[in-house]
Coordinates of C-alpha atoms in Angstrom, one line a residue:
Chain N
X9 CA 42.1 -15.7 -26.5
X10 CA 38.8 -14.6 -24.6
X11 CA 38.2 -16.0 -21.3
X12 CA 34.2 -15.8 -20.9
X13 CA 33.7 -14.1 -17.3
X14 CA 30.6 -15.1 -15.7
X15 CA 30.0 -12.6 -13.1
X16 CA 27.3 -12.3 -10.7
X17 CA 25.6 -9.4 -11.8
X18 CA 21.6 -10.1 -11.2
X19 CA 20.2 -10.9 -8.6
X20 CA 19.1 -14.6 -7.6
X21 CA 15.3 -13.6 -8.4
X22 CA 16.5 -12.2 -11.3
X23 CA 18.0 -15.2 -12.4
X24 CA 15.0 -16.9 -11.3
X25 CA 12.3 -14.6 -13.4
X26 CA 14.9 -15.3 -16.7
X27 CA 14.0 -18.8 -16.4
X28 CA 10.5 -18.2 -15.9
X29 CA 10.2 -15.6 -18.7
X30 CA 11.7 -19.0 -21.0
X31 CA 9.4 -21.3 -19.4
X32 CA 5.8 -19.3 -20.2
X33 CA 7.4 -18.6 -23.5
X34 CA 7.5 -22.3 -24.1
X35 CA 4.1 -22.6 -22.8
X36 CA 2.9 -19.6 -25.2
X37 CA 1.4 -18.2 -21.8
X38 CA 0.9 -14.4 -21.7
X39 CA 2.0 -12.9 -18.2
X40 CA 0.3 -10.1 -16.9
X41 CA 1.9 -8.6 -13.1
X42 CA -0.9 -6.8 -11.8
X43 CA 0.7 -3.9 -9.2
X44 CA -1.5 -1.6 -6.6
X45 CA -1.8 -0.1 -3.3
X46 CA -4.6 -2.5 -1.2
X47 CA -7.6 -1.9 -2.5
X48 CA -7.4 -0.1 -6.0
X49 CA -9.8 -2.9 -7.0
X50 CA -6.9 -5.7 -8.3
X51 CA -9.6 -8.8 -7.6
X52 CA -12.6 -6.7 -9.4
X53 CA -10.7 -6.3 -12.6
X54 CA -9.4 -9.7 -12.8
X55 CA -13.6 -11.2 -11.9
X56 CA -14.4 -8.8 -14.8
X57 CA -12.0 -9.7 -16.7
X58 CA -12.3 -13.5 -16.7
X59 CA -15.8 -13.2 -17.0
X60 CA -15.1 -11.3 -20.7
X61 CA -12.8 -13.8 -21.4
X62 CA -14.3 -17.1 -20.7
X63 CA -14.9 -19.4 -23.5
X64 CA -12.2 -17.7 -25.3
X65 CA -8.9 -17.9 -23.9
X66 CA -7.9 -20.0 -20.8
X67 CA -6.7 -17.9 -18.0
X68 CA -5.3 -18.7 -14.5
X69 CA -4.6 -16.6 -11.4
X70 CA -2.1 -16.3 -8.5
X71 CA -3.2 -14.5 -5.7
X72 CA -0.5 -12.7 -3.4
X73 CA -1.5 -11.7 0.3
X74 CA 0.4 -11.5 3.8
X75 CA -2.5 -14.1 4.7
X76 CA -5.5 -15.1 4.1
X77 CA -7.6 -16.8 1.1
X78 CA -9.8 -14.3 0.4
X79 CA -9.0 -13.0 -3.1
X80 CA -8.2 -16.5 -4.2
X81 CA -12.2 -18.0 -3.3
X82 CA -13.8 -14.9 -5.1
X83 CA -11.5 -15.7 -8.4
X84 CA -12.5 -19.9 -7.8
X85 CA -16.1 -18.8 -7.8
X86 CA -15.5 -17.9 -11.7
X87 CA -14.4 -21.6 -12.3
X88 CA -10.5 -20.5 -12.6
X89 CA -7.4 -22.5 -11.4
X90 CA -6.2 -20.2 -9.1
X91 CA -3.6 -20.9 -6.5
X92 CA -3.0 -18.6 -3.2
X93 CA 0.5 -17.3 -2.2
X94 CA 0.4 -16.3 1.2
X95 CA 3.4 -14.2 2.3
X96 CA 3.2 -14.4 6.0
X97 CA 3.8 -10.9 6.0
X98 CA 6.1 -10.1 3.4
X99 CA 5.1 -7.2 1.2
X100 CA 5.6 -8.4 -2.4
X101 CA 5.9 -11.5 -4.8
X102 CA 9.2 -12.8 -5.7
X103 CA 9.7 -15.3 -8.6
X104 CA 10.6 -18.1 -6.6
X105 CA 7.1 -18.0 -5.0
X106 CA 5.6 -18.1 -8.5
X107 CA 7.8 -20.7 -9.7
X108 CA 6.5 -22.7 -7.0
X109 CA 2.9 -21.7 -7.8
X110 CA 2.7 -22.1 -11.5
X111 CA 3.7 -26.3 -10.4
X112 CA -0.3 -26.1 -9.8
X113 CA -1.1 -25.3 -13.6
X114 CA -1.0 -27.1 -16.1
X115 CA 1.0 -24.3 -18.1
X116 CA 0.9 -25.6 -21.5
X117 CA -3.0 -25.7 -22.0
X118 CA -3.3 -21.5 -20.6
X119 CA -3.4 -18.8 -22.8
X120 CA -2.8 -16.2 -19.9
X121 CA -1.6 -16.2 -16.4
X122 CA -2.5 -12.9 -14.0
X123 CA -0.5 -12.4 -11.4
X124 CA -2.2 -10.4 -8.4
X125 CA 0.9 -8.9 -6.4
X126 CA 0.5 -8.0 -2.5
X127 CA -1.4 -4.8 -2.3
X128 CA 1.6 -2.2 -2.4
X129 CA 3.0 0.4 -4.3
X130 CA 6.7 0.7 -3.4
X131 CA 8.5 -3.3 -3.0
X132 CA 7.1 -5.0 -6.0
X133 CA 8.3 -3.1 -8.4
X134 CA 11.8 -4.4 -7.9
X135 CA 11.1 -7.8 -8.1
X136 CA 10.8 -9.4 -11.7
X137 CA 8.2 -12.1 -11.9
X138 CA 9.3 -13.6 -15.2
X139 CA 5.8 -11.2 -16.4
X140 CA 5.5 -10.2 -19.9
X141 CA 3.8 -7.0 -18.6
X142 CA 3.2 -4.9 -16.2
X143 CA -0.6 -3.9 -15.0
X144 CA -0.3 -0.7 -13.3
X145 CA -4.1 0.6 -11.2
X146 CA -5.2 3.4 -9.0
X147 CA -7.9 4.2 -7.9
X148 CA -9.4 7.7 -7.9
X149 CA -10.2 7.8 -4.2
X150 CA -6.3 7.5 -3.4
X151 CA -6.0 11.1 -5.1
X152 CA -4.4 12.6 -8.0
X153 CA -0.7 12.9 -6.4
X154 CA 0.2 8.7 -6.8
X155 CA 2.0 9.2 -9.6
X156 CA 4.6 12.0 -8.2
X157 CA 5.0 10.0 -4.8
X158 CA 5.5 6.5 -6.4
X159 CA 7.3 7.1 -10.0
X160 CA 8.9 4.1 -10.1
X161 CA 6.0 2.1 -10.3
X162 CA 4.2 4.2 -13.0
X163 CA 7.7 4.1 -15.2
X164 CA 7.4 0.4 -15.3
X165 CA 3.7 0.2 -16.2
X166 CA 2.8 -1.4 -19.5
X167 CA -0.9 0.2 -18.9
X168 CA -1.9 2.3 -16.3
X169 CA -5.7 1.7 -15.1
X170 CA -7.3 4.7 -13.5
X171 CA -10.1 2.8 -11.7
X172 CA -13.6 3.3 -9.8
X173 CA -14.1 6.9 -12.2
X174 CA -17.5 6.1 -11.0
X175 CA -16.9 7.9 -7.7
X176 CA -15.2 10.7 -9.4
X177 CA -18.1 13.3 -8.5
X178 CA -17.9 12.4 -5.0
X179 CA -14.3 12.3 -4.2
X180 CA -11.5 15.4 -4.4
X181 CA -9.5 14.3 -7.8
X182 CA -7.8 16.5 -10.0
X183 CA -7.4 14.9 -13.6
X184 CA -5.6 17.3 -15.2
X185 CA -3.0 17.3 -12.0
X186 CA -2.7 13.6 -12.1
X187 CA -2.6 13.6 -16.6
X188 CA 0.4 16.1 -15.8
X189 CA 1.9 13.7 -13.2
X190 CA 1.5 10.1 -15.6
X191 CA 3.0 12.1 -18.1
X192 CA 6.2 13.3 -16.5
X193 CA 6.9 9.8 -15.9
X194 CA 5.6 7.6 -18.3
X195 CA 4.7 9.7 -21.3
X196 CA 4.2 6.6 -23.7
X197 CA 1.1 6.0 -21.5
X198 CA -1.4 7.7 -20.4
X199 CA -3.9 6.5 -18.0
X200 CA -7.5 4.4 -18.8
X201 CA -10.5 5.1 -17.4
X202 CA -12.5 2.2 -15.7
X203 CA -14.5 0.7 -12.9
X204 CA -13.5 -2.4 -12.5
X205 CA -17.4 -3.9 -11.5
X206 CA -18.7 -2.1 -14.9
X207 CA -17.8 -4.3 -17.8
X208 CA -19.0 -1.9 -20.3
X209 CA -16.7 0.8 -19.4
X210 CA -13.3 -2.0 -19.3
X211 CA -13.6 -2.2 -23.0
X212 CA -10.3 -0.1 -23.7
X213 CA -8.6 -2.5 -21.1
X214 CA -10.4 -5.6 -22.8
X215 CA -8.7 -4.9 -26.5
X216 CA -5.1 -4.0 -24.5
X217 CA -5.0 -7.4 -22.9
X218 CA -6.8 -9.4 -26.1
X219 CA -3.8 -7.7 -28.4
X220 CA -1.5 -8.9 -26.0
X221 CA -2.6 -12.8 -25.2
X222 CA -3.6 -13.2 -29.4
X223 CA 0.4 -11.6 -30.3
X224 CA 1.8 -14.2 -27.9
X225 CA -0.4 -16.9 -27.7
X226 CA 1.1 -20.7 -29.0
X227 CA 0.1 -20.9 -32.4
X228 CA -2.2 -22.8 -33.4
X229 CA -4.7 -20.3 -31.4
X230 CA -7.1 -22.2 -30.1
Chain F
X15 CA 27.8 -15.4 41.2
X16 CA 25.8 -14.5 38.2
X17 CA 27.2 -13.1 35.2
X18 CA 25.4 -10.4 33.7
X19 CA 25.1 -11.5 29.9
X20 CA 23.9 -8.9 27.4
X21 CA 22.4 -11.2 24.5
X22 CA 22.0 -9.5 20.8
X23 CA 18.2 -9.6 21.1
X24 CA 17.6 -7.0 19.5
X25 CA 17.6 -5.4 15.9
X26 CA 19.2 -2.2 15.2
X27 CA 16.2 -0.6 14.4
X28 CA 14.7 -1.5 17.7
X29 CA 18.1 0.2 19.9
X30 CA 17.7 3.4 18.0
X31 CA 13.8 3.0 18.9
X32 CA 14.5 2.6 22.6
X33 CA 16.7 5.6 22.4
X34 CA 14.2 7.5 21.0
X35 CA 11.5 6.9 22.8
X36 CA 13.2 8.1 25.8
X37 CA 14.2 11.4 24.4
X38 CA 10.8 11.5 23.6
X39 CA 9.7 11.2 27.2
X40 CA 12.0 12.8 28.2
X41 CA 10.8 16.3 26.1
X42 CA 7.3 15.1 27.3
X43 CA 6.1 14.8 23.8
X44 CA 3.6 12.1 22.6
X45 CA 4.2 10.5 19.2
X46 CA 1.8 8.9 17.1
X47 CA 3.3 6.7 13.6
X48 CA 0.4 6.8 11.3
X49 CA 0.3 3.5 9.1
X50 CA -2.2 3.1 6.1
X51 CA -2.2 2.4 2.5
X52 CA -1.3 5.0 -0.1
X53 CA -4.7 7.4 -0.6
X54 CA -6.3 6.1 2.9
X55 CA -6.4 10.1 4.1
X56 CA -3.4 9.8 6.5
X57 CA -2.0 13.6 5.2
X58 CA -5.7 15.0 5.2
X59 CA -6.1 13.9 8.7
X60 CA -3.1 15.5 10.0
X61 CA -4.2 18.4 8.4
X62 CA -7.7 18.6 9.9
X63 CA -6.2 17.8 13.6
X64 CA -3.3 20.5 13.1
X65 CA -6.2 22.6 12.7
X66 CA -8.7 21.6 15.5
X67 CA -5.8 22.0 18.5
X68 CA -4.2 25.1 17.3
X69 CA -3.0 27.3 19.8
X70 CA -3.7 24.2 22.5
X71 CA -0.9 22.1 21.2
X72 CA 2.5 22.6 20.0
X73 CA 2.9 19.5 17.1
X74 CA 5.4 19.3 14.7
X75 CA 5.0 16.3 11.4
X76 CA 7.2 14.0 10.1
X77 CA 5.9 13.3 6.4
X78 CA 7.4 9.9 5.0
X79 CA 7.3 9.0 1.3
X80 CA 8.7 7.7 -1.5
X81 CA 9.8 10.7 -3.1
X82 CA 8.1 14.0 -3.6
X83 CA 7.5 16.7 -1.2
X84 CA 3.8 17.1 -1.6
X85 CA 3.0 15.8 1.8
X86 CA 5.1 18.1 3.9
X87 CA 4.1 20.8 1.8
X88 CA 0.5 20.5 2.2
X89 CA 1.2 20.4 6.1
X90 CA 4.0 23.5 5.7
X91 CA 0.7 25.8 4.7
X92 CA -0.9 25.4 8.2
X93 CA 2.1 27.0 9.6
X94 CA 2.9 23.6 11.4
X95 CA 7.0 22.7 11.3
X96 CA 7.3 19.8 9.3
X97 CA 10.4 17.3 7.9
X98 CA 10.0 15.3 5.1
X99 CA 11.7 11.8 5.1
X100 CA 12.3 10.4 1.1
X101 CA 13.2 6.9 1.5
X102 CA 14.4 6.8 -2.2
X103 CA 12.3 3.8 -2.8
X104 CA 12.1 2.6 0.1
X105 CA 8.3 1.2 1.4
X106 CA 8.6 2.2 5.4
X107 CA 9.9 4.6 7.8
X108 CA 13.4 3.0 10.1
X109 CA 14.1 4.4 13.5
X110 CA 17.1 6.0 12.3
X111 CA 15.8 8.3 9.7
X112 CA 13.3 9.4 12.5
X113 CA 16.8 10.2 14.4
X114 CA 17.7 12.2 11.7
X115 CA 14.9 14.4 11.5
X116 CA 14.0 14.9 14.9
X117 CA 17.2 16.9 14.8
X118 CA 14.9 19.4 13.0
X119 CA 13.0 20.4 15.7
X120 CA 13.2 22.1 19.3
X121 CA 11.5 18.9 20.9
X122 CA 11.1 20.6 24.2
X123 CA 8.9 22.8 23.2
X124 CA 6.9 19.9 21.4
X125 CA 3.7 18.6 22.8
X126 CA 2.8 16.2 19.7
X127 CA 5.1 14.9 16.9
X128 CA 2.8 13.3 14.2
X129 CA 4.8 10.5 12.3
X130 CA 3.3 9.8 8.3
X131 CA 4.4 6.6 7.3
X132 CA 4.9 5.7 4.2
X133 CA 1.3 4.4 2.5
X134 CA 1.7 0.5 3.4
X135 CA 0.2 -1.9 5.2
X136 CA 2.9 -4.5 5.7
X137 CA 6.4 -3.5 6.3
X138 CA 6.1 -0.2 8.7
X139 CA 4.5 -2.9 11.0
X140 CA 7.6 -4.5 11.6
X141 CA 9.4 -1.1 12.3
X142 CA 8.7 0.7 15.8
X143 CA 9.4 4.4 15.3
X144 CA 9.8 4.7 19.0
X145 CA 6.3 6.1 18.8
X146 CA 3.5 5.6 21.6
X147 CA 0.6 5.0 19.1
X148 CA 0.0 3.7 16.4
X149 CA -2.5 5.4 14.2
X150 CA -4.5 2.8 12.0
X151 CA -6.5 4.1 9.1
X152 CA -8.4 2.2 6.2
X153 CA -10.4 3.7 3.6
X154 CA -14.3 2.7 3.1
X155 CA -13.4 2.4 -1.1
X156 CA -10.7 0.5 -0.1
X157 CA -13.2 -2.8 0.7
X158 CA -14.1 -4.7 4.3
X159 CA -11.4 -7.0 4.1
X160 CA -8.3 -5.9 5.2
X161 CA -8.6 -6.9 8.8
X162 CA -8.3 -10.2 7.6
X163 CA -5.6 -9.8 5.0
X164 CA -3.3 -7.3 7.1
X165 CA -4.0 -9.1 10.7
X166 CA -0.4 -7.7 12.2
X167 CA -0.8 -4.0 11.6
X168 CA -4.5 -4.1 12.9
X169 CA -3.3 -6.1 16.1
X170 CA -1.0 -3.6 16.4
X171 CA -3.2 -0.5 16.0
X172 CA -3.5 1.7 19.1
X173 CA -7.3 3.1 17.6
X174 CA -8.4 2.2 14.0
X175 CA -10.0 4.7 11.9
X176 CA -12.7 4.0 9.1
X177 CA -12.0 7.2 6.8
X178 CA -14.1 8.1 3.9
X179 CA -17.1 7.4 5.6
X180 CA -19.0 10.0 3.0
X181 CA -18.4 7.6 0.8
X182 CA -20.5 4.9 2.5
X183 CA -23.7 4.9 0.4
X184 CA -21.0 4.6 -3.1
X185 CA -18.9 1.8 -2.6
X186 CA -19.8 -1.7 -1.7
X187 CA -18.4 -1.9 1.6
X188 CA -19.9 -4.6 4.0
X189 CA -19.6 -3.0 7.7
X190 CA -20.4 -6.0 9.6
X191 CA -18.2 -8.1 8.2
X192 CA -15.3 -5.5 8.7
X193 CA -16.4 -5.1 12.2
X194 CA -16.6 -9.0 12.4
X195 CA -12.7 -8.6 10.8
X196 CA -11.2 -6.0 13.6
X197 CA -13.2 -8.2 16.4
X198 CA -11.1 -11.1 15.4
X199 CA -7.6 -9.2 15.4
X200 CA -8.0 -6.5 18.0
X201 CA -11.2 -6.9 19.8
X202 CA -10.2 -4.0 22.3
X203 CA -10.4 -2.0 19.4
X204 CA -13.7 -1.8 17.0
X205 CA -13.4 0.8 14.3
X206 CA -14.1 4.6 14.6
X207 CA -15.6 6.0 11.6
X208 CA -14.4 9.5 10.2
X209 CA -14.6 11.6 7.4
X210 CA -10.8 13.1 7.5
X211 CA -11.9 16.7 5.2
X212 CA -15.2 17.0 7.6
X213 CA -13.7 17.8 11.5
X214 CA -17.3 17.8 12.8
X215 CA -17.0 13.6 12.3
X216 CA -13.6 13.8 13.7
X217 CA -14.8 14.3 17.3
X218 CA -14.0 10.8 19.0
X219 CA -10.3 10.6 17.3
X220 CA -9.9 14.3 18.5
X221 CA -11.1 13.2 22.4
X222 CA -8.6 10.0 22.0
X223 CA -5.5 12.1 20.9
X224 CA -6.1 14.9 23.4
X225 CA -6.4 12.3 26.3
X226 CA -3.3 10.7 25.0
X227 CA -1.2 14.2 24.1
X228 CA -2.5 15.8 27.6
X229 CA -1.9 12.5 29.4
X230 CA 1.7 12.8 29.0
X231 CA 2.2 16.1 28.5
X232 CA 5.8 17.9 30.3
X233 CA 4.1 19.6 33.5
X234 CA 3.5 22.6 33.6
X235 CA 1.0 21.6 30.6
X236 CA 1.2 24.8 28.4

């Protein structure tokens, strides 16, 4: 006869996320894990982005900062539920802090949850959020190398965002050189081209993250 | 009588630290941990300060990252001895791998040793190198706010550099209210704007790291 084993092979926010991943499937609530250094322009996509949005699919954010409220009172203007998690100095999310965030939302009425992760591009991609997907952005002022120094991050990126392409013919990046880098590690996808503040050039973006909410949303869409 | 008692106050980290910093006084050489987000310019400005005190000071760099060795070998072309720390993943520079490659170089002969953290603005903060300075940059693109949302490294911050100051009249960056920011965590402190490619902006950090390197210098002073 076989004796089941249970043995304790994930981690506790491992197991935590599992249970989340169940819980927003329940809900019909597409996840999105937004992942940058500080900076990249996180809180400019997700303004943009709810404004595009609004009227047609109901959206809430988490904010994640080592302190402050900042990020969380420029998404409120927009009218969004929005809760702040304040680390206090620790450098990523984990999924217990979500769990205790999403208690705020009223789960089953939201089409999407984003998740703004502490500005960083090396702890949070070993925590799993319970996220469906993984936002990956970079700005063009932080140079063309980011992919080579931080591979683990761009490996795990459902989308990458190249962002603020409006500076590009003021600061020293190498598209080609970066192209070459996205591909050696993530060849399935290479990076978008937006700035965040300019709707009109997010539209890519926009039909990635519509595609996303309308394949997983509760049916019936509302 | 009283009985000496030796309490475990201290982490590991901050013993190797202690032991470092003494070998470092010892040499008579001054060492600077430079803390920023990825992209903020940290590499560029070692490479534009190797270049304005050749032939005054001897500096050697440790480069710390990810993985890659694209830091160390933009450093290795200016003829400056360099070590590269990969932290396999790992989102800040410990004492101990410090230890390790210290072992690299003839500190004796060593005026400076410039330390490149790894680009992030929460966790190094908790980890003293054994350093004397610490080396603060933020990026203009990077936005006014992080004062407020990184209080501990800016409190922490022996001089704060604004980089990417060419990029002022580009981004929406609110210098009074970042100023108003750096007051409120390190009033001794206010902000010293740079452009890291352009030395001729670099002259105030250059005055403040020559008074610190010559301050301490092993006498005779080369």
């Amino acid at each position: 006869m076989e004796i089941p084993v249970v043995q304790k092979v994930l981690k506790l926010n491992d197991d935590i996320a599992l249970l989340l991943r169940e819980r927003f499937e329940q809900a019909g609530v597409v996840v999105f894990n937004f992942i940058s250094a500080p900076g990249s322009g996180k809180t400019s996509l997700l303004e943009t982005t709810i404004r595009h949005f609004r009227g047609r699919f109901a959206i809430a954010v988490i904010e994640g900062d080592p302190d402050s409220t900042l990020d969380a009172q420029r998404i409120a203007r927009h009218g969004c539920p929005v809760v702040q998690i304040q680390t206090s100095g620790g450098c990523h999310l984990e999924a217990n802090l979500v769990q205790r965030a999403i208690a705020q939302f009223d789960l089953d009425s939201l089409d999407a949850l984003f998740i703004e992760n502490v500005g960083n591009m090396v702890c949070p991609v070993e925590f799993d959020l319970g996220e469906h997907h993984r936002v990956v952005l970079v700005s063009t002022p932080e140079g063309s190398d980011k992919p080579a120094k931080y591979p683990k991050l761009f490996r795990t990126a459902g989308i990458i965002l190249l962002n603020k392409c409006d500076l590009l013919p003021y600061v020293p990046f190498d598209r080609a050189q970066f192209d070459t880098y996205v591909q050696s590690v993530n060849p399935e996808h290479p990076a978008v081209s937006i700035t965040a503040t300019r709707p009109e050039t997010c539209t890519a973006w926009f039909a990635w993250a519509e595609a996303k909410i309308t394949g997983r949303m509760a049916v019936p869409a509302r």
